[in-house]
Amino acid sequence: MDISDILSVTMGDIVEQEVDAIVNAANNSLLGGGGVDGAIHYAAGPQLLEECRTLGGCPTGEARITKGYLLPATWVIHTVGPIWKGGNFMEEKLLTDAYRNSLYLAEEHGIRSIAFPGISIGAYGFPVDRASGLAVGTVIEHLRSGSELEDVRLICFNENAYDSYSKALYEILEHIPDM
């Protein structure tokens, strides 16, 4: 199967995605916050917060999984992206780890469809052009390694993010052979 049949970039709302799992761009506490994190907690209902309290937080670059509760998605994979501090504090590695660990967790739970927001590109200030290339590259690397995923969506909340992620996908796909 061609990667472009599995991986897509779409404008939309992460909480409305009808997939097995959505990814939450969480903070280290996993107890809710602003942006995507707040929207997911609000849409999922109070049971999500109750379950998150039992997890004991999550280090940057790692991922945890909970039920989706009132969301269309069965699961929520919570990952903590890095705060951008200029690029000299392992931000790129930590962002790659956040995507990679989310994908590993999805595979471990038999998830076949997953939707990601733009991790770290909002309040955490990661430059969208750099984040998009890392996100797309990490997902493609995972798909080419024998993944069982059938549908991976990169959900963008504005046109700037959409343009950047679409460009990254196009440029990377242009330079790799089909699966």
PDB file of C-alpha atoms in Angstrom:
ATOM      1  CA  MET A   1       0.000   0.000   0.000  1.00  0.00           C
ATOM      2  CA  ASP A   2       1.191   3.502  -0.820  1.00  0.00           C
ATOM      3  CA  ILE A   3       1.982   5.789   2.119  1.00  0.00           C
ATOM      4  CA  SER A   4      -0.239   8.489   0.609  1.00  0.00           C
ATOM      5  CA  ASP A   5      -3.181   6.075   1.022  1.00  0.00           C
ATOM      6  CA  ILE A   6      -2.487   5.890   4.776  1.00  0.00           C
ATOM      7  CA  LEU A   7      -1.122   9.317   5.772  1.00  0.00           C
ATOM      8  CA  SER A   8      -3.145  12.487   5.232  1.00  0.00           C
ATOM      9  CA  VAL A   9      -3.060  16.138   6.266  1.00  0.00           C
ATOM     10  CA  THR A  10      -6.466  17.662   7.000  1.00  0.00           C
ATOM     11  CA  MET A  11      -7.940  20.865   8.398  1.00  0.00           C
ATOM     12  CA  GLY A  12     -10.279  20.086  11.244  1.00  0.00           C
ATOM     13  CA  ASP A  13     -11.016  19.587  14.910  1.00  0.00           C
ATOM     14  CA  ILE A  14      -9.118  16.777  16.627  1.00  0.00           C
ATOM     15  CA  VAL A  15     -12.007  16.021  19.009  1.00  0.00           C
ATOM     16  CA  GLU A  16     -14.359  15.270  16.102  1.00  0.00           C
ATOM     17  CA  GLN A  17     -12.147  12.663  14.423  1.00  0.00           C
ATOM     18  CA  GLU A  18     -13.808   9.272  14.045  1.00  0.00           C
ATOM     19  CA  VAL A  19     -10.702   7.149  14.490  1.00  0.00           C
ATOM     20  CA  ASP A  20      -9.593   4.479  16.945  1.00  0.00           C
ATOM     21  CA  ALA A  21      -7.383   6.988  18.789  1.00  0.00           C
ATOM     22  CA  ILE A  22      -6.691  10.683  18.885  1.00  0.00           C
ATOM     23  CA  VAL A  23      -3.458  12.082  20.237  1.00  0.00           C
ATOM     24  CA  ASN A  24      -3.568  14.745  22.923  1.00  0.00           C
ATOM     25  CA  ALA A  25      -0.816  17.363  22.977  1.00  0.00           C
ATOM     26  CA  ALA A  26      -0.747  17.287  26.772  1.00  0.00           C
ATOM     27  CA  ASN A  27       1.290  18.910  29.493  1.00  0.00           C
ATOM     28  CA  ASN A  28       3.394  16.885  31.946  1.00  0.00           C
ATOM     29  CA  SER A  29       0.617  16.634  34.542  1.00  0.00           C
ATOM     30  CA  LEU A  30      -1.903  15.113  32.067  1.00  0.00           C
ATOM     31  CA  LEU A  31      -4.571  16.970  34.047  1.00  0.00           C
ATOM     32  CA  GLY A  32      -5.818  19.220  31.261  1.00  0.00           C
ATOM     33  CA  GLY A  33      -4.765  22.653  30.120  1.00  0.00           C
ATOM     34  CA  GLY A  34      -5.323  25.009  27.230  1.00  0.00           C
ATOM     35  CA  GLY A  35      -5.542  24.506  23.492  1.00  0.00           C
ATOM     36  CA  VAL A  36      -5.908  20.940  22.218  1.00  0.00           C
ATOM     37  CA  ASP A  37      -5.482  19.521  25.727  1.00  0.00           C
ATOM     38  CA  GLY A  38      -8.347  21.583  27.140  1.00  0.00           C
ATOM     39  CA  ALA A  39     -10.599  20.846  24.164  1.00  0.00           C
ATOM     40  CA  ILE A  40     -10.034  17.084  24.469  1.00  0.00           C
ATOM     41  CA  HIS A  41     -10.673  17.068  28.222  1.00  0.00           C
ATOM     42  CA  TYR A  42     -13.836  19.135  27.756  1.00  0.00           C
ATOM     43  CA  ALA A  43     -15.202  16.945  24.948  1.00  0.00           C
ATOM     44  CA  ALA A  44     -14.312  13.638  26.642  1.00  0.00           C
ATOM     45  CA  GLY A  45     -16.013  14.562  29.911  1.00  0.00           C
ATOM     46  CA  PRO A  46     -14.865  14.366  33.550  1.00  0.00           C
ATOM     47  CA  GLN A  47     -14.043  10.646  33.437  1.00  0.00           C
ATOM     48  CA  LEU A  48     -10.975  11.435  31.326  1.00  0.00           C
ATOM     49  CA  LEU A  49      -9.538  13.632  34.064  1.00  0.00           C
ATOM     50  CA  GLU A  50     -10.300  10.940  36.652  1.00  0.00           C
ATOM     51  CA  GLU A  51      -8.348   8.353  34.654  1.00  0.00           C
ATOM     52  CA  CYS A  52      -5.504  10.787  33.935  1.00  0.00           C
ATOM     53  CA  ARG A  53      -5.096  11.382  37.677  1.00  0.00           C
ATOM     54  CA  THR A  54      -4.191   7.693  38.070  1.00  0.00           C
ATOM     55  CA  LEU A  55      -1.321   7.908  35.557  1.00  0.00           C
ATOM     56  CA  GLY A  56       1.046  10.063  37.599  1.00  0.00           C
ATOM     57  CA  GLY A  57       1.919  12.421  34.761  1.00  0.00           C
ATOM     58  CA  CYS A  58       4.094  11.915  31.698  1.00  0.00           C
ATOM     59  CA  PRO A  59       7.652  13.052  30.926  1.00  0.00           C
ATOM     60  CA  THR A  60       8.298  15.103  27.794  1.00  0.00           C
ATOM     61  CA  GLY A  61       8.631  12.874  24.733  1.00  0.00           C
ATOM     62  CA  GLU A  62       6.766   9.939  26.273  1.00  0.00           C
ATOM     63  CA  ALA A  63       3.132   8.851  25.842  1.00  0.00           C
ATOM     64  CA  ARG A  64       0.286   7.370  27.916  1.00  0.00           C
ATOM     65  CA  ILE A  65      -3.095   5.975  26.868  1.00  0.00           C
ATOM     66  CA  THR A  66      -6.609   6.345  28.289  1.00  0.00           C
ATOM     67  CA  LYS A  67     -10.125   5.621  27.146  1.00  0.00           C
ATOM     68  CA  GLY A  68     -11.848   8.237  24.983  1.00  0.00           C
ATOM     69  CA  TYR A  69     -15.062   8.375  27.044  1.00  0.00           C
ATOM     70  CA  LEU A  70     -17.461  10.811  25.333  1.00  0.00           C
ATOM     71  CA  LEU A  71     -15.235  11.316  22.271  1.00  0.00           C
ATOM     72  CA  PRO A  72     -15.899   9.561  18.945  1.00  0.00           C
ATOM     73  CA  ALA A  73     -12.417   8.003  19.368  1.00  0.00           C
ATOM     74  CA  THR A  74     -12.147   4.914  21.569  1.00  0.00           C
ATOM     75  CA  TRP A  75      -8.727   5.917  22.911  1.00  0.00           C
ATOM     76  CA  VAL A  76      -6.754   9.054  23.736  1.00  0.00           C
ATOM     77  CA  ILE A  77      -2.984   8.838  23.530  1.00  0.00           C
ATOM     78  CA  HIS A  78      -1.505  11.632  25.629  1.00  0.00           C
ATOM     79  CA  THR A  79       1.969  12.812  24.693  1.00  0.00           C
ATOM     80  CA  VAL A  80       4.017  15.725  25.929  1.00  0.00           C
ATOM     81  CA  GLY A  81       5.881  17.693  23.313  1.00  0.00           C
ATOM     82  CA  PRO A  82       8.787  19.984  24.152  1.00  0.00           C
ATOM     83  CA  ILE A  83       8.589  23.688  24.817  1.00  0.00           C
ATOM     84  CA  TRP A  84      10.661  25.484  22.160  1.00  0.00           C
ATOM     85  CA  LYS A  85      13.685  27.139  23.798  1.00  0.00           C
ATOM     86  CA  GLY A  86      15.609  28.098  20.677  1.00  0.00           C
ATOM     87  CA  GLY A  87      16.540  24.658  19.389  1.00  0.00           C
ATOM     88  CA  ASN A  88      19.544  23.819  21.561  1.00  0.00           C
ATOM     89  CA  PHE A  89      17.748  21.823  24.253  1.00  0.00           C
ATOM     90  CA  MET A  90      16.966  18.552  22.434  1.00  0.00           C
ATOM     91  CA  GLU A  91      13.608  19.920  21.257  1.00  0.00           C
ATOM     92  CA  GLU A  92      13.754  18.116  17.905  1.00  0.00           C
ATOM     93  CA  LYS A  93      14.618  14.766  19.509  1.00  0.00           C
ATOM     94  CA  LEU A  94      11.877  15.179  22.116  1.00  0.00           C
ATOM     95  CA  LEU A  95       9.284  16.074  19.485  1.00  0.00           C
ATOM     96  CA  THR A  96      10.297  13.066  17.380  1.00  0.00           C
ATOM     97  CA  ASP A  97      10.064  10.901  20.520  1.00  0.00           C
ATOM     98  CA  ALA A  98       6.550  12.222  21.231  1.00  0.00           C
ATOM     99  CA  TYR A  99       5.343  11.104  17.790  1.00  0.00           C
ATOM    100  CA  ARG A 100       7.303   7.836  17.831  1.00  0.00           C
ATOM    101  CA  ASN A 101       6.132   6.816  21.318  1.00  0.00           C
ATOM    102  CA  SER A 102       2.523   7.661  20.437  1.00  0.00           C
ATOM    103  CA  LEU A 103       2.767   5.430  17.365  1.00  0.00           C
ATOM    104  CA  TYR A 104       4.331   2.582  19.365  1.00  0.00           C
ATOM    105  CA  LEU A 105       1.561   2.806  21.957  1.00  0.00           C
ATOM    106  CA  ALA A 106      -1.046   2.732  19.195  1.00  0.00           C
ATOM    107  CA  GLU A 107       0.475  -0.432  17.729  1.00  0.00           C
ATOM    108  CA  GLU A 108       0.633  -2.079  21.181  1.00  0.00           C
ATOM    109  CA  HIS A 109      -3.123  -1.528  21.591  1.00  0.00           C
ATOM    110  CA  GLY A 110      -4.109  -2.777  18.128  1.00  0.00           C
ATOM    111  CA  ILE A 111      -5.120   0.692  16.973  1.00  0.00           C
ATOM    112  CA  ARG A 112      -5.512   0.936  13.197  1.00  0.00           C
ATOM    113  CA  SER A 113      -6.540   4.593  12.791  1.00  0.00           C
ATOM    114  CA  ILE A 114      -5.059   7.566  14.614  1.00  0.00           C
ATOM    115  CA  ALA A 115      -5.265  11.366  14.404  1.00  0.00           C
ATOM    116  CA  PHE A 116      -2.523  13.716  15.587  1.00  0.00           C
ATOM    117  CA  PRO A 117      -2.740  17.439  16.282  1.00  0.00           C
ATOM    118  CA  GLY A 118       0.290  19.607  15.618  1.00  0.00           C
ATOM    119  CA  ILE A 119       2.272  18.754  18.755  1.00  0.00           C
ATOM    120  CA  SER A 120       4.164  21.694  20.342  1.00  0.00           C
ATOM    121  CA  ILE A 121       3.262  24.215  17.597  1.00  0.00           C
ATOM    122  CA  GLY A 122       0.747  26.185  19.673  1.00  0.00           C
ATOM    123  CA  ALA A 123       1.548  27.588  23.102  1.00  0.00           C
ATOM    124  CA  TYR A 124       4.815  25.596  23.234  1.00  0.00           C
ATOM    125  CA  GLY A 125       6.161  27.721  20.361  1.00  0.00           C
ATOM    126  CA  PHE A 126       7.866  25.070  18.212  1.00  0.00           C
ATOM    127  CA  PRO A 127       8.363  26.558  14.713  1.00  0.00           C
ATOM    128  CA  VAL A 128       5.684  24.980  12.535  1.00  0.00           C
ATOM    129  CA  ASP A 129       7.971  24.462   9.534  1.00  0.00           C
ATOM    130  CA  ARG A 130      10.409  22.429  11.636  1.00  0.00           C
ATOM    131  CA  ALA A 131       7.688  20.598  13.570  1.00  0.00           C
ATOM    132  CA  SER A 132       5.844  19.576  10.413  1.00  0.00           C
ATOM    133  CA  GLY A 133       8.912  18.007   8.825  1.00  0.00           C
ATOM    134  CA  LEU A 134       9.718  16.076  11.994  1.00  0.00           C
ATOM    135  CA  ALA A 135       6.116  14.896  12.373  1.00  0.00           C
ATOM    136  CA  VAL A 136       5.730  13.740   8.779  1.00  0.00           C
ATOM    137  CA  GLY A 137       9.184  12.148   8.673  1.00  0.00           C
ATOM    138  CA  THR A 138       8.627  10.240  11.916  1.00  0.00           C
ATOM    139  CA  VAL A 139       5.217   8.948  10.847  1.00  0.00           C
ATOM    140  CA  ILE A 140       6.523   7.825   7.445  1.00  0.00           C
ATOM    141  CA  GLU A 141       9.517   6.103   9.043  1.00  0.00           C
ATOM    142  CA  HIS A 142       7.101   4.244  11.330  1.00  0.00           C
ATOM    143  CA  LEU A 143       4.783   3.248   8.481  1.00  0.00           C
ATOM    144  CA  ARG A 144       7.710   1.910   6.449  1.00  0.00           C
ATOM    145  CA  SER A 145       8.875  -0.259   9.371  1.00  0.00           C
ATOM    146  CA  GLY A 146       6.018  -2.764   9.057  1.00  0.00           C
ATOM    147  CA  SER A 147       3.262  -0.842  10.809  1.00  0.00           C
ATOM    148  CA  GLU A 148      -0.285  -2.194  11.040  1.00  0.00           C
ATOM    149  CA  LEU A 149      -1.744   1.334  10.910  1.00  0.00           C
ATOM    150  CA  GLU A 150      -4.237   1.876   8.097  1.00  0.00           C
ATOM    151  CA  ASP A 151      -5.174   5.554   8.599  1.00  0.00           C
ATOM    152  CA  VAL A 152      -2.932   8.260  10.060  1.00  0.00           C
ATOM    153  CA  ARG A 153      -4.252  11.819  10.024  1.00  0.00           C
ATOM    154  CA  LEU A 154      -2.360  14.997  10.807  1.00  0.00           C
ATOM    155  CA  ILE A 155      -5.116  17.400  11.847  1.00  0.00           C
ATOM    156  CA  CYS A 156      -4.365  21.098  11.429  1.00  0.00           C
ATOM    157  CA  PHE A 157      -6.246  23.878  13.199  1.00  0.00           C
ATOM    158  CA  ASN A 158      -5.297  26.719  10.841  1.00  0.00           C
ATOM    159  CA  GLU A 159      -4.182  27.318   7.259  1.00  0.00           C
ATOM    160  CA  ASN A 160      -0.570  28.054   8.201  1.00  0.00           C
ATOM    161  CA  ALA A 161      -0.236  24.648   9.879  1.00  0.00           C
ATOM    162  CA  TYR A 162      -2.112  22.947   7.033  1.00  0.00           C
ATOM    163  CA  ASP A 163       0.166  24.495   4.412  1.00  0.00           C
ATOM    164  CA  SER A 164       3.302  23.554   6.343  1.00  0.00           C
ATOM    165  CA  TYR A 165       2.299  19.930   7.043  1.00  0.00           C
ATOM    166  CA  SER A 166       1.034  19.471   3.456  1.00  0.00           C
ATOM    167  CA  LYS A 167       4.304  20.823   2.069  1.00  0.00           C
ATOM    168  CA  ALA A 168       6.341  18.547   4.342  1.00  0.00           C
ATOM    169  CA  LEU A 169       4.302  15.516   3.275  1.00  0.00           C
ATOM    170  CA  TYR A 170       4.652  16.362  -0.417  1.00  0.00           C
ATOM    171  CA  GLU A 171       8.395  16.995  -0.176  1.00  0.00           C
ATOM    172  CA  ILE A 172       9.138  13.810   1.753  1.00  0.00           C
ATOM    173  CA  LEU A 173       6.931  11.584  -0.418  1.00  0.00           C
ATOM    174  CA  GLU A 174       8.597  13.012  -3.514  1.00  0.00           C
ATOM    175  CA  HIS A 175      11.958  11.601  -2.372  1.00  0.00           C
ATOM    176  CA  ILE A 176      11.073   8.092  -1.188  1.00  0.00           C
ATOM    177  CA  PRO A 177      10.114   4.978  -3.122  1.00  0.00           C
ATOM    178  CA  ASP A 178       6.684   3.416  -2.627  1.00  0.00           C
ATOM    179  CA  MET A 179       6.199   0.835   0.105  1.00  0.00           C
TER     180      MET A 179
END
